[in-house]
Amino acid sequence: MPDIDKYWMRIALKLAKQGFTTPNPMVGCVIVNQGELAGQGCHPAAGQPHAEVFALRQAGEKARGATVYVTLEPCCHYGRTPPCTDALLAAKAARVVIASRDADPRVKNRGIEILQAAGIEVTTGVLEEEALWLNRDFFAWHNSGRPYLTLKTAMTLDGKTATRTGDSKWITSSSARKQVHQMRARSGAVMTGIGTLLADNSRLDARLTGVALPRQPLRIVVDSRLRTPLRSAAVALANKNPDTHPLLIATTCSASFEKEQALARPGIEILRLPAEEDGRVCLPALLNELASRKIISVLAECGSRLNASLIQQQLVQEALVFIAPKIAGGENAPSPVGGEGVEKMAQAWQLQNLHVKRFGPDIALSGQLK
């Protein structure tokens, strides 16, 4: 694999990260003519032109005979936008370098075959591992049929998510909290439990200074007995902005119909689901419902009990833990994961594909559950 191909593909991958595209994958594209950058672009949001289109527009006539670097196999079907393969053929590009093949069965391998049939040289697999990781939620959704669930939590150095009095604002720095809002903006849904909502009164929306977000994530509260307060911040935001900040409250068939009538209004959906033996919402049923709505990723910001349920039922694909250089102490202070836990350390859930980053004074450790 030529180093020059890796060089330009790294630029395309960096461009891809600028988009807020869910449920579409993040894609970046770079066009190079005679060793010089001729055009570049990213897919900014679902429903908007794809990365190849923006790059081709910028390149103009310089796209003829050029090499196109794209992080995902060009689409070859009509959706909300025309096929990118048609645009590349019309521009008369000479070579297309692709990081990863598309997981969408409407595209997978067909985009490559169309380009090759037209005489365009195609190279695949350049920085493929990085491209697959970038869109791991997109690939996982196509492969498993369920949303890619990331369990996010923050704790002190001694493993506490709040003090013994329940105070948790703020464990981490503003840099870490900004990263969480970036993650919310790129997620199909943000989920919490009723216990966390009552304790923190979170709005659950994405707030990024100076960034015009194309969409907000679906906000979800898992609330088996419909205890969500009418005056909570999450409910108030849905009441004020029903079209842009929807709220879904997942409950059971035994929950109060009077409370449902009080909560149900534009922007708020009450979803009744089967209950587990303990009376709590059936979490697999909830994720199946979200998958049917083409929500490919869920960011879970929950308390210890719901976190434990998600892990025990093998619904978590990735865990992200922010660790602040603070010590809270307290025997009764909460920790990120509750439940009964494992009996032996050999039974502990393990992470693989580990990534470590710094956000201000905090450390973020992430990995996929085996």
One Martini backbone bead per residue (centre of mass of N, CA, C, O) as a GRO file, in nm:
protein
  370
    1MET     BB    1   0.089   0.040   0.029
    2PRO     BB    2   0.101   0.352  -0.039
    3ASP     BB    3   0.180   0.632   0.140
    4ILE     BB    4   0.009   0.837  -0.025
    5ASP     BB    5  -0.263   0.704   0.033
    6LYS     BB    6  -0.255   0.742   0.339
    7TYR     BB    7  -0.232   1.045   0.347
    8TRP     BB    8  -0.508   1.115   0.205
    9MET     BB    9  -0.690   0.938   0.388
   10ARG     BB   10  -0.645   1.091   0.650
   11ILE     BB   11  -0.786   1.345   0.552
   12ALA     BB   12  -1.061   1.213   0.497
   13LEU     BB   13  -1.109   1.118   0.792
   14LYS     BB   14  -1.104   1.400   0.916
   15LEU     BB   15  -1.346   1.508   0.758
   16ALA     BB   16  -1.564   1.302   0.851
   17LYS     BB   17  -1.571   1.415   1.160
   18GLN     BB   18  -1.759   1.677   1.088
   19GLY     BB   19  -2.008   1.513   1.096
   20PHE     BB   20  -2.388   1.483   1.143
   21THR     BB   21  -2.529   1.173   1.016
   22THR     BB   22  -2.733   1.032   1.157
   23PRO     BB   23  -2.779   0.719   1.010
   24ASN     BB   24  -2.536   0.790   0.869
   25PRO     BB   25  -2.231   0.789   0.760
   26MET     BB   26  -1.910   0.891   0.787
   27VAL     BB   27  -1.768   1.107   0.524
   28GLY     BB   28  -1.471   1.138   0.321
   29CYS     BB   29  -1.313   1.359   0.063
   30VAL     BB   30  -1.043   1.337  -0.186
   31ILE     BB   31  -0.886   1.531  -0.452
   32VAL     BB   32  -0.621   1.431  -0.684
   33ASN     BB   33  -0.393   1.627  -0.898
   34GLN     BB   34  -0.080   1.585  -0.953
   35GLY     BB   35  -0.035   1.590  -0.621
   36GLU     BB   36  -0.288   1.783  -0.581
   37LEU     BB   37  -0.525   1.956  -0.432
   38ALA     BB   38  -0.870   1.990  -0.562
   39GLY     BB   39  -1.066   1.844  -0.341
   40GLN     BB   40  -1.317   1.864  -0.068
   41GLY     BB   41  -1.519   1.660   0.172
   42CYS     BB   42  -1.832   1.613   0.351
   43HIS     BB   43  -2.081   1.461   0.532
   44PRO     BB   44  -2.294   1.654   0.723
   45ALA     BB   45  -2.593   1.521   0.661
   46ALA     BB   46  -2.880   1.388   0.646
   47GLY     BB   47  -2.989   1.466   0.306
   48GLN     BB   48  -2.723   1.553   0.214
   49PRO     BB   49  -2.467   1.571   0.045
   50HIS     BB   50  -2.203   1.403  -0.035
   51ALA     BB   51  -1.867   1.408  -0.025
   52GLU     BB   52  -1.814   1.382  -0.334
   53VAL     BB   53  -1.975   1.629  -0.423
   54PHE     BB   54  -1.812   1.850  -0.280
   55ALA     BB   55  -1.539   1.774  -0.410
   56LEU     BB   56  -1.625   1.804  -0.710
   57ARG     BB   57  -1.709   2.100  -0.701
   58GLN     BB   58  -1.425   2.204  -0.620
   59ALA     BB   59  -1.261   2.074  -0.862
   60GLY     BB   60  -1.396   2.029  -1.122
   61GLU     BB   61  -1.191   1.981  -1.391
   62LYS     BB   62  -0.974   1.838  -1.195
   63ALA     BB   63  -1.124   1.553  -1.185
   64ARG     BB   64  -0.998   1.483  -1.439
   65GLY     BB   65  -0.784   1.216  -1.386
   66ALA     BB   66  -0.821   1.167  -1.095
   67THR     BB   67  -0.789   1.103  -0.746
   68VAL     BB   68  -1.011   0.933  -0.526
   69TYR     BB   69  -1.074   0.978  -0.178
   70VAL     BB   70  -1.267   0.740   0.019
   71THR     BB   71  -1.401   0.604   0.320
   72LEU     BB   72  -1.649   0.503   0.135
   73GLU     BB   73  -1.831   0.344  -0.060
   74PRO     BB   74  -1.993   0.439  -0.320
   75CYS     BB   75  -2.292   0.509  -0.405
   76CYS     BB   76  -2.573   0.332  -0.623
   77HIS     BB   77  -2.833   0.485  -0.513
   78TYR     BB   78  -3.153   0.605  -0.456
   79GLY     BB   79  -3.238   0.850  -0.232
   80ARG     BB   80  -3.203   1.168  -0.124
   81THR     BB   81  -2.970   1.105  -0.325
   82PRO     BB   82  -2.768   1.058  -0.564
   83PRO     BB   83  -2.536   0.878  -0.708
   84CYS     BB   84  -2.188   0.877  -0.679
   85THR     BB   85  -2.107   0.713  -0.925
   86ASP     BB   86  -2.221   0.908  -1.135
   87ALA     BB   87  -2.040   1.150  -1.059
   88LEU     BB   88  -1.766   1.008  -1.118
   89LEU     BB   89  -1.819   0.943  -1.415
   90ALA     BB   90  -1.876   1.237  -1.511
   91ALA     BB   91  -1.582   1.340  -1.410
   92LYS     BB   92  -1.353   1.135  -1.497
   93ALA     BB   93  -1.216   0.954  -1.312
   94ALA     BB   94  -0.933   0.734  -1.274
   95ARG     BB   95  -0.935   0.699  -0.947
   96VAL     BB   96  -1.034   0.488  -0.660
   97VAL     BB   97  -1.004   0.523  -0.307
   98ILE     BB   98  -1.085   0.282  -0.048
   99ALA     BB   99  -1.136   0.194   0.274
  100SER     BB  100  -1.452   0.093   0.284
  101ARG     BB  101  -1.707  -0.100   0.268
  102ASP     BB  102  -2.033  -0.128   0.245
  103ALA     BB  103  -2.313  -0.247   0.448
  104ASP     BB  104  -2.514  -0.185   0.249
  105PRO     BB  105  -2.689  -0.396   0.035
  106ARG     BB  106  -2.726  -0.172  -0.197
  107VAL     BB  107  -2.388  -0.141  -0.220
  108LYS     BB  108  -2.219  -0.377  -0.164
  109ASN     BB  109  -1.979  -0.379  -0.428
  110ARG     BB  110  -2.143  -0.225  -0.650
  111GLY     BB  111  -1.985   0.037  -0.662
  112ILE     BB  112  -1.722  -0.092  -0.755
  113GLU     BB  113  -1.827  -0.236  -1.009
  114ILE     BB  114  -1.916   0.017  -1.164
  115LEU     BB  115  -1.638   0.150  -1.183
  116GLN     BB  116  -1.486  -0.084  -1.321
  117ALA     BB  117  -1.674  -0.109  -1.574
  118ALA     BB  118  -1.577   0.201  -1.658
  119GLY     BB  119  -1.241   0.195  -1.604
  120ILE     BB  120  -1.190   0.232  -1.306
  121GLU     BB  121  -0.963   0.247  -1.068
  122VAL     BB  122  -0.956   0.025  -0.777
  123THR     BB  123  -0.892   0.081  -0.427
  124THR     BB  124  -0.877  -0.112  -0.127
  125GLY     BB  125  -0.809  -0.089   0.228
  126VAL     BB  126  -0.734   0.203   0.312
  127LEU     BB  127  -0.752   0.236   0.633
  128GLU     BB  128  -0.984   0.038   0.732
  129GLU     BB  129  -0.981   0.028   1.040
  130GLU     BB  130  -1.042   0.332   1.083
  131ALA     BB  131  -1.313   0.331   0.924
  132LEU     BB  132  -1.463   0.119   1.095
  133TRP     BB  133  -1.444   0.274   1.364
  134LEU     BB  134  -1.588   0.536   1.285
  135ASN     BB  135  -1.851   0.330   1.184
  136ARG     BB  136  -1.944   0.112   1.404
  137ASP     BB  137  -2.250   0.163   1.423
  138PHE     BB  138  -2.327   0.110   1.126
  139PHE     BB  139  -2.214  -0.182   1.107
  140ALA     BB  140  -2.360  -0.306   1.353
  141TRP     BB  141  -2.652  -0.258   1.258
  142HIS     BB  142  -2.627  -0.432   0.997
  143ASN     BB  143  -2.527  -0.700   1.151
  144SER     BB  144  -2.750  -0.706   1.413
  145GLY     BB  145  -3.016  -0.500   1.428
  146ARG     BB  146  -2.883  -0.305   1.643
  147PRO     BB  147  -2.791  -0.079   1.838
  148TYR     BB  148  -2.518   0.106   1.932
  149LEU     BB  149  -2.402   0.077   2.265
  150THR     BB  150  -2.299   0.341   2.482
  151LEU     BB  151  -2.139   0.348   2.791
  152LYS     BB  152  -2.156   0.634   2.999
  153THR     BB  153  -1.916   0.759   3.242
  154ALA     BB  154  -1.840   0.916   3.566
  155MET     BB  155  -1.542   0.938   3.780
  156THR     BB  156  -1.351   0.897   4.028
  157LEU     BB  157  -1.060   0.763   4.139
  158ASP     BB  158  -1.259   0.593   4.357
  159GLY     BB  159  -1.538   0.522   4.196
  160LYS     BB  160  -1.732   0.783   4.192
  161THR     BB  161  -2.058   0.941   4.094
  162ALA     BB  162  -2.082   1.049   4.392
  163THR     BB  163  -2.165   1.149   4.677
  164ARG     BB  164  -2.319   1.067   4.976
  165THR     BB  165  -2.547   1.302   4.890
  166GLY     BB  166  -2.552   1.302   4.547
  167ASP     BB  167  -2.334   1.477   4.439
  168SER     BB  168  -2.222   1.551   4.070
  169LYS     BB  169  -2.146   1.868   4.049
  170TRP     BB  170  -1.854   1.824   3.903
  171ILE     BB  171  -1.651   1.573   3.803
  172THR     BB  172  -1.580   1.702   3.539
  173SER     BB  173  -1.473   1.883   3.293
  174SER     BB  174  -1.544   2.089   3.031
  175SER     BB  175  -1.398   1.912   2.820
  176ALA     BB  176  -1.557   1.651   2.875
  177ARG     BB  177  -1.845   1.770   2.836
  178LYS     BB  178  -1.805   1.848   2.542
  179GLN     BB  179  -1.766   1.558   2.438
  180VAL     BB  180  -2.048   1.458   2.516
  181HIS     BB  181  -2.200   1.651   2.323
  182GLN     BB  182  -2.077   1.533   2.071
  183MET     BB  183  -2.196   1.250   2.113
  184ARG     BB  184  -2.491   1.328   2.115
  185ALA     BB  185  -2.495   1.455   1.825
  186ARG     BB  186  -2.401   1.152   1.701
  187SER     BB  187  -2.659   1.034   1.813
  188GLY     BB  188  -2.969   0.889   1.797
  189ALA     BB  189  -2.955   0.843   2.119
  190VAL     BB  190  -3.049   0.934   2.461
  191MET     BB  191  -3.007   0.753   2.773
  192THR     BB  192  -3.208   0.711   3.071
  193GLY     BB  193  -3.304   0.700   3.398
  194ILE     BB  194  -3.515   0.789   3.646
  195GLY     BB  195  -3.305   0.822   3.870
  196THR     BB  196  -3.122   1.024   3.717
  197LEU     BB  197  -3.337   1.234   3.656
  198LEU     BB  198  -3.408   1.298   3.955
  199ALA     BB  199  -3.112   1.378   4.038
  200ASP     BB  200  -3.024   1.578   3.771
  201ASN     BB  201  -3.217   1.707   3.559
  202SER     BB  202  -3.177   1.640   3.262
  203ARG     BB  203  -3.203   1.723   2.917
  204LEU     BB  204  -3.028   1.538   2.693
  205ASP     BB  205  -2.890   1.732   2.510
  206ALA     BB  206  -2.722   1.911   2.255
  207ARG     BB  207  -2.439   2.140   2.336
  208LEU     BB  208  -2.286   2.368   2.096
  209THR     BB  209  -2.075   2.610   2.050
  210GLY     BB  210  -2.112   2.739   1.724
  211VAL     BB  211  -2.315   2.494   1.645
  212ALA     BB  212  -2.521   2.379   1.381
  213LEU     BB  213  -2.743   2.148   1.428
  214PRO     BB  214  -2.937   1.925   1.236
  215ARG     BB  215  -2.982   1.756   1.512
  216GLN     BB  216  -3.140   1.574   1.760
  217PRO     BB  217  -3.162   1.352   1.984
  218LEU     BB  218  -3.323   1.104   2.111
  219ARG     BB  219  -3.496   1.110   2.411
  220ILE     BB  220  -3.455   0.877   2.691
  221VAL     BB  221  -3.679   0.728   2.939
  222VAL     BB  222  -3.655   0.487   3.188
  223ASP     BB  223  -4.004   0.429   3.311
  224SER     BB  224  -4.195   0.196   3.460
  225ARG     BB  225  -4.394   0.418   3.653
  226LEU     BB  226  -4.417   0.711   3.574
  227ARG     BB  227  -4.209   0.949   3.737
  228THR     BB  228  -4.201   1.178   3.554
  229PRO     BB  229  -4.179   1.502   3.573
  230LEU     BB  230  -4.352   1.770   3.447
  231ARG     BB  231  -4.098   1.979   3.547
  232SER     BB  232  -3.884   1.876   3.392
  233ALA     BB  233  -3.637   1.949   3.170
  234ALA     BB  234  -3.710   1.738   2.951
  235VAL     BB  235  -4.011   1.815   2.927
  236ALA     BB  236  -3.984   2.120   2.877
  237LEU     BB  237  -3.827   2.094   2.608
  238ALA     BB  238  -4.052   1.942   2.455
  239ASN     BB  239  -4.273   2.157   2.489
  240LYS     BB  240  -4.109   2.388   2.344
  241ASN     BB  241  -3.964   2.153   2.127
  242PRO     BB  242  -4.125   1.913   1.962
  243ASP     BB  243  -3.958   1.885   1.682
  244THR     BB  244  -3.639   1.894   1.801
  245HIS     BB  245  -3.708   1.765   2.122
  246PRO     BB  246  -3.769   1.468   2.168
  247LEU     BB  247  -3.959   1.243   2.394
  248LEU     BB  248  -3.903   0.917   2.534
  249ILE     BB  249  -4.112   0.702   2.733
  250ALA     BB  250  -4.029   0.406   2.888
  251THR     BB  251  -4.270   0.160   2.964
  252THR     BB  252  -4.539  -0.008   3.108
  253CYS     BB  253  -4.856  -0.158   3.128
  254SER     BB  254  -4.876  -0.076   3.454
  255ALA     BB  255  -4.888   0.205   3.417
  256SER     BB  256  -5.023   0.504   3.449
  257PHE     BB  257  -5.280   0.658   3.270
  258GLU     BB  258  -5.292   0.934   3.408
  259LYS     BB  259  -4.992   1.005   3.363
  260GLU     BB  260  -4.996   0.981   3.059
  261GLN     BB  261  -5.200   1.212   3.009
  262ALA     BB  262  -5.018   1.431   3.144
  263LEU     BB  263  -4.764   1.388   2.946
  264ALA     BB  264  -4.916   1.382   2.686
  265ARG     BB  265  -4.763   1.559   2.418
  266PRO     BB  266  -4.606   1.743   2.223
  267GLY     BB  267  -4.287   1.561   2.207
  268ILE     BB  268  -4.433   1.315   2.364
  269GLU     BB  269  -4.366   0.966   2.419
  270ILE     BB  270  -4.546   0.674   2.509
  271LEU     BB  271  -4.384   0.357   2.570
  272ARG     BB  272  -4.513   0.041   2.576
  273LEU     BB  273  -4.368  -0.241   2.739
  274PRO     BB  274  -4.244  -0.505   2.834
  275ALA     BB  275  -4.185  -0.692   3.125
  276GLU     BB  276  -4.008  -0.800   3.360
  277GLU     BB  277  -4.009  -0.980   3.648
  278ASP     BB  278  -3.944  -0.696   3.811
  279GLY     BB  279  -4.112  -0.466   3.623
  280ARG     BB  280  -3.922  -0.385   3.412
  281VAL     BB  281  -3.806  -0.284   3.136
  282CYS     BB  282  -3.753  -0.423   2.831
  283LEU     BB  283  -3.460  -0.372   2.674
  284PRO     BB  284  -3.463  -0.534   2.408
  285ALA     BB  285  -3.734  -0.412   2.314
  286LEU     BB  286  -3.633  -0.124   2.295
  287LEU     BB  287  -3.402  -0.171   2.085
  288ASN     BB  288  -3.585  -0.288   1.867
  289GLU     BB  289  -3.752  -0.032   1.830
  290LEU     BB  290  -3.518   0.153   1.749
  291ALA     BB  291  -3.431  -0.008   1.499
  292SER     BB  292  -3.707   0.034   1.345
  293ARG     BB  293  -3.620   0.361   1.348
  294LYS     BB  294  -3.315   0.391   1.262
  295ILE     BB  295  -3.141   0.356   1.526
  296ILE     BB  296  -2.783   0.307   1.552
  297SER     BB  297  -2.746   0.487   1.825
  298VAL     BB  298  -2.657   0.473   2.185
  299LEU     BB  299  -2.645   0.688   2.469
  300ALA     BB  300  -2.563   0.587   2.794
  301GLU     BB  301  -2.683   0.783   3.091
  302CYS     BB  302  -2.660   0.609   3.376
  303GLY     BB  303  -2.708   0.424   3.635
  304SER     BB  304  -2.610   0.147   3.808
  305ARG     BB  305  -2.859  -0.034   3.753
  306LEU     BB  306  -2.888   0.003   3.442
  307ASN     BB  307  -2.602  -0.068   3.370
  308ALA     BB  308  -2.615  -0.359   3.472
  309SER     BB  309  -2.842  -0.456   3.286
  310LEU     BB  310  -2.703  -0.401   3.016
  311ILE     BB  311  -2.460  -0.587   3.066
  312GLN     BB  312  -2.599  -0.858   3.149
  313GLN     BB  313  -2.766  -0.848   2.856
  314GLN     BB  314  -2.565  -0.775   2.625
  315LEU     BB  315  -2.609  -0.447   2.512
  316VAL     BB  316  -2.305  -0.367   2.519
  317GLN     BB  317  -2.036  -0.248   2.311
  318GLU     BB  318  -1.952   0.022   2.476
  319ALA     BB  319  -1.713   0.184   2.694
  320LEU     BB  320  -1.713   0.507   2.878
  321VAL     BB  321  -1.460   0.649   3.097
  322PHE     BB  322  -1.446   0.911   3.316
  323ILE     BB  323  -1.150   1.032   3.492
  324ALA     BB  324  -1.105   1.200   3.785
  325PRO     BB  325  -0.870   1.383   3.996
  326LYS     BB  326  -1.056   1.251   4.244
  327ILE     BB  327  -1.171   1.226   4.594
  328ALA     BB  328  -1.465   1.123   4.777
  329GLY     BB  329  -1.559   0.890   4.916
  330GLY     BB  330  -1.750   0.670   5.075
  331GLU     BB  331  -1.934   0.385   5.128
  332ASN     BB  332  -2.227   0.505   4.993
  333ALA     BB  333  -2.119   0.579   4.737
  334PRO     BB  334  -2.158   0.571   4.414
  335SER     BB  335  -2.132   0.364   4.128
  336PRO     BB  336  -2.149   0.279   3.794
  337VAL     BB  337  -2.198  -0.036   3.891
  338GLY     BB  338  -2.427  -0.255   3.999
  339GLY     BB  339  -2.571  -0.493   4.146
  340GLU     BB  340  -2.431  -0.803   4.211
  341GLY     BB  341  -2.227  -0.910   4.038
  342VAL     BB  342  -1.945  -1.080   4.060
  343GLU     BB  343  -1.764  -1.339   4.221
  344LYS     BB  344  -1.524  -1.331   4.012
  345MET     BB  345  -1.268  -1.187   3.841
  346ALA     BB  346  -1.289  -1.386   3.593
  347GLN     BB  347  -1.599  -1.268   3.538
  348ALA     BB  348  -1.529  -1.011   3.434
  349TRP     BB  349  -1.579  -0.757   3.238
  350GLN     BB  350  -1.424  -0.694   2.924
  351LEU     BB  351  -1.197  -0.497   2.743
  352GLN     BB  352  -1.141  -0.390   2.406
  353ASN     BB  353  -0.998  -0.175   2.212
  354LEU     BB  354  -0.827   0.044   2.347
  355HIS     BB  355  -0.879   0.391   2.462
  356VAL     BB  356  -0.679   0.692   2.530
  357LYS     BB  357  -0.770   1.014   2.675
  358ARG     BB  358  -0.749   1.367   2.699
  359PHE     BB  359  -0.950   1.603   2.914
  360GLY     BB  360  -0.770   1.778   3.043
  361PRO     BB  361  -0.755   1.629   3.361
  362ASP     BB  362  -0.888   1.398   3.214
  363ILE     BB  363  -0.973   1.051   3.165
  364ALA     BB  364  -1.039   0.841   2.876
  365LEU     BB  365  -1.190   0.515   2.874
  366SER     BB  366  -1.211   0.284   2.600
  367GLY     BB  367  -1.427  -0.002   2.498
  368GLN     BB  368  -1.503  -0.326   2.406
  369LEU     BB  369  -1.713  -0.572   2.466
  370LYS     BB  370  -1.684  -0.920   2.461
   0.00000   0.00000   0.00000
